[in-house]
């Protein structure tokens, strides 16, 4: 007398543990994204090097110096300023 099928339970609506996202997956982007806005990648054409310049304290520009020769640069933030995430210092 075959009774095997009695032991196969198919309950719809039960969440599959494998399908759930890992804990904290939804929050991974937040702080890193905000931090990325505080700097700008710069190509220093004077010395052919790359570095980052950081937002000034008042938040109106990015400012920094060439890591090799110390030449200062300032990139304004605003409608007529830089919009890209990459900046070239001439
Ligand atoms: Zn330089």
CSV table of N, CA, C and O in Angstrom, one decimal, residues 13-58:
chain,number,residue,atom,x,y,z
A,13,UNK,N,3.1,30.0,0.2
A,13,UNK,CA,3.1,31.2,1.0
A,13,UNK,C,4.2,31.2,2.1
A,13,UNK,O,4.5,32.2,2.7
A,14,UNK,N,4.9,30.1,2.2
A,14,UNK,CA,6.0,30.1,3.2
A,14,UNK,C,7.2,30.7,2.5
A,14,UNK,O,7.6,30.3,1.4
A,15,UNK,N,7.8,31.7,3.1
A,15,UNK,CA,9.0,32.3,2.5
A,15,UNK,C,10.2,31.4,2.4
A,15,UNK,O,10.4,30.6,3.3
A,16,UNK,N,10.9,31.5,1.3
A,16,UNK,CA,12.1,30.7,1.1
A,16,UNK,C,13.2,31.4,1.7
A,16,UNK,O,13.6,32.5,1.3
A,17,UNK,N,13.9,30.8,2.7
A,17,UNK,CA,15.0,31.5,3.4
A,17,UNK,C,16.1,31.9,2.4
A,17,UNK,O,16.8,32.9,2.6
A,18,UNK,N,16.3,31.1,1.4
A,18,UNK,CA,17.4,31.4,0.4
A,18,UNK,C,17.1,32.7,-0.4
A,18,UNK,O,18.0,33.3,-1.0
A,19,UNK,N,15.8,33.0,-0.5
A,19,UNK,CA,15.4,34.1,-1.4
A,19,UNK,C,15.5,35.5,-0.7
A,19,UNK,O,15.5,36.5,-1.3
A,20,UNK,N,15.6,35.4,0.7
A,20,UNK,CA,15.7,36.7,1.4
A,20,UNK,C,17.0,37.3,1.3
A,20,UNK,O,18.1,36.6,1.3
A,21,UNK,N,17.1,38.7,1.2
A,21,UNK,CA,18.4,39.3,1.1
A,21,UNK,C,19.1,39.2,2.4
A,21,UNK,O,18.5,39.1,3.5
A,22,UNK,N,20.4,39.3,2.4
A,22,UNK,CA,21.2,39.2,3.6
A,22,UNK,C,20.9,40.4,4.5
A,22,UNK,O,20.5,41.5,4.0
A,23,UNK,N,21.1,40.2,5.8
A,23,UNK,CA,20.8,41.3,6.7
A,23,UNK,C,21.7,42.5,6.4
A,23,UNK,O,22.9,42.4,6.2
A,24,UNK,N,21.1,43.7,6.3
A,24,UNK,CA,21.8,44.9,6.1
A,24,UNK,C,22.1,45.2,4.6
A,24,UNK,O,22.7,46.2,4.3
A,25,UNK,N,21.6,44.3,3.7
A,25,UNK,CA,21.9,44.5,2.3
A,25,UNK,C,21.3,45.9,1.8
A,25,UNK,O,21.9,46.5,0.9
A,26,UNK,N,20.2,46.3,2.4
A,26,UNK,CA,19.6,47.5,1.9
A,26,UNK,C,20.3,48.8,2.4
A,26,UNK,O,20.1,49.9,1.9
A,27,UNK,N,21.2,48.6,3.4
A,27,UNK,CA,21.8,49.8,3.9
A,27,UNK,C,23.3,50.0,3.5
A,27,UNK,O,23.9,50.9,3.9
A,28,UNK,N,23.7,49.1,2.6
A,28,UNK,CA,25.1,49.1,2.3
A,28,UNK,C,25.6,50.3,1.6
A,28,UNK,O,26.7,50.8,1.7
A,29,UNK,N,24.7,51.0,0.8
A,29,UNK,CA,25.0,52.1,-0.1
A,29,UNK,C,25.2,53.4,0.7
A,29,UNK,O,26.1,54.2,0.4
A,30,UNK,N,24.3,53.7,1.6
A,30,UNK,CA,24.1,55.0,2.2
A,30,UNK,C,25.4,55.7,2.6
A,30,UNK,O,25.7,56.7,1.9
A,31,UNK,N,26.1,55.3,3.6
A,31,UNK,CA,27.3,56.2,4.1
A,31,UNK,C,28.3,56.3,3.0
A,31,UNK,O,28.9,57.4,2.8
A,32,UNK,N,28.6,55.3,2.2
A,32,UNK,CA,29.6,55.3,1.2
A,32,UNK,C,29.3,56.3,0.1
A,32,UNK,O,30.1,57.1,-0.3
A,33,UNK,N,28.0,56.4,-0.2
A,33,UNK,CA,27.6,57.3,-1.3
A,33,UNK,C,27.7,58.8,-0.8
A,33,UNK,O,28.2,59.6,-1.5
A,34,UNK,N,27.3,59.0,0.5
A,34,UNK,CA,27.5,60.4,1.0
A,34,UNK,C,28.9,60.8,1.1
A,34,UNK,O,29.2,61.9,0.8
A,35,UNK,N,29.8,59.9,1.5
A,35,UNK,CA,31.2,60.2,1.6
A,35,UNK,C,31.8,60.5,0.2
A,35,UNK,O,32.6,61.4,0.1
A,36,UNK,N,31.3,59.9,-0.8
A,36,UNK,CA,31.9,60.1,-2.2
A,36,UNK,C,31.6,61.5,-2.7
A,36,UNK,O,32.3,62.0,-3.5
A,37,UNK,N,30.6,62.2,-2.1
A,37,UNK,CA,30.3,63.5,-2.6
A,37,UNK,C,31.2,64.5,-2.0
A,37,UNK,O,31.2,65.7,-2.4
A,38,UNK,N,32.1,64.2,-1.1
A,38,UNK,CA,32.9,65.1,-0.4
A,38,UNK,C,34.3,65.3,-1.1
A,38,UNK,O,35.1,66.1,-0.7
A,39,UNK,N,34.5,64.6,-2.2
A,39,UNK,CA,35.7,64.7,-2.9
A,39,UNK,C,35.5,64.7,-4.4
A,39,UNK,O,34.5,64.2,-4.9
A,40,UNK,N,36.6,65.1,-5.1
A,40,UNK,CA,36.5,65.1,-6.5
A,40,UNK,C,37.9,64.5,-7.0
A,40,UNK,O,38.9,64.9,-6.5
A,41,UNK,N,37.8,63.7,-8.0
A,41,UNK,CA,39.0,63.1,-8.6
A,41,UNK,C,39.7,64.2,-9.5
A,41,UNK,O,39.0,64.8,-10.3
A,42,UNK,N,40.9,64.4,-9.4
A,42,UNK,CA,41.6,65.4,-10.1
A,42,UNK,C,42.8,64.8,-10.9
A,42,UNK,O,43.6,64.0,-10.3
A,43,UNK,N,42.9,65.1,-12.2
A,43,UNK,CA,44.1,64.8,-12.9
A,43,UNK,C,45.0,66.0,-13.0
A,43,UNK,O,44.6,67.0,-13.5
A,44,UNK,N,46.1,66.0,-12.3
A,44,UNK,CA,47.0,67.1,-12.3
A,44,UNK,C,47.9,67.0,-13.6
A,44,UNK,O,48.8,66.2,-13.7
A,45,UNK,N,47.6,67.9,-14.5
A,45,UNK,CA,48.3,67.8,-15.8
A,45,UNK,C,49.7,68.3,-15.6
A,45,UNK,O,50.6,68.0,-16.4
A,46,UNK,N,50.0,69.2,-14.6
A,46,UNK,CA,51.3,69.7,-14.4
A,46,UNK,C,52.3,68.6,-14.1
A,46,UNK,O,53.4,68.7,-14.5
A,47,UNK,N,51.9,67.6,-13.4
A,47,UNK,CA,52.8,66.5,-12.9
A,47,UNK,C,52.3,65.2,-13.4
A,47,UNK,O,53.0,64.2,-13.0
A,48,UNK,N,51.2,65.1,-14.1
A,48,UNK,CA,50.7,63.8,-14.6
A,48,UNK,C,50.4,62.8,-13.5
A,48,UNK,O,50.9,61.7,-13.5
A,49,UNK,N,49.8,63.3,-12.5
A,49,UNK,CA,49.4,62.5,-11.4
A,49,UNK,C,47.9,62.6,-11.1
A,49,UNK,O,47.3,63.6,-11.5
A,50,UNK,N,47.4,61.7,-10.3
A,50,UNK,CA,46.0,61.8,-9.9
A,50,UNK,C,45.9,61.8,-8.4
A,50,UNK,O,46.7,61.2,-7.7
A,51,UNK,N,44.9,62.6,-8.0
A,51,UNK,CA,44.6,62.6,-6.5
A,51,UNK,C,43.2,63.1,-6.3
A,51,UNK,O,42.5,63.4,-7.3
A,52,UNK,N,42.8,63.3,-5.1
A,52,UNK,CA,41.5,63.8,-4.8
A,52,UNK,C,41.6,65.2,-4.1
A,52,UNK,O,42.6,65.4,-3.4
A,53,UNK,N,40.6,66.0,-4.4
A,53,UNK,CA,40.5,67.3,-3.7
A,53,UNK,C,39.2,67.2,-2.9
A,53,UNK,O,38.3,66.6,-3.4
A,54,UNK,N,39.2,67.9,-1.8
A,54,UNK,CA,38.0,67.8,-0.9
A,54,UNK,C,37.2,69.0,-0.8
A,54,UNK,O,37.7,70.1,-1.1
A,55,UNK,N,36.0,68.9,-0.5
A,55,UNK,CA,35.0,70.0,-0.3
A,55,UNK,C,35.5,71.0,0.7
A,55,UNK,O,36.0,70.5,1.8
A,56,UNK,N,35.4,72.2,0.4
A,56,UNK,CA,35.8,73.2,1.4
A,56,UNK,C,34.8,73.2,2.6
A,56,UNK,O,33.7,72.7,2.4
A,57,UNK,N,35.1,73.9,3.7
A,57,UNK,CA,34.3,73.9,4.8
A,57,UNK,C,32.9,74.5,4.6
A,57,UNK,O,31.9,74.0,5.1
A,58,UNK,N,32.9,75.5,3.7
A,58,UNK,CA,31.6,76.1,3.5
A,58,UNK,C,30.8,75.4,2.4
A,58,UNK,O,29.6,75.7,2.1
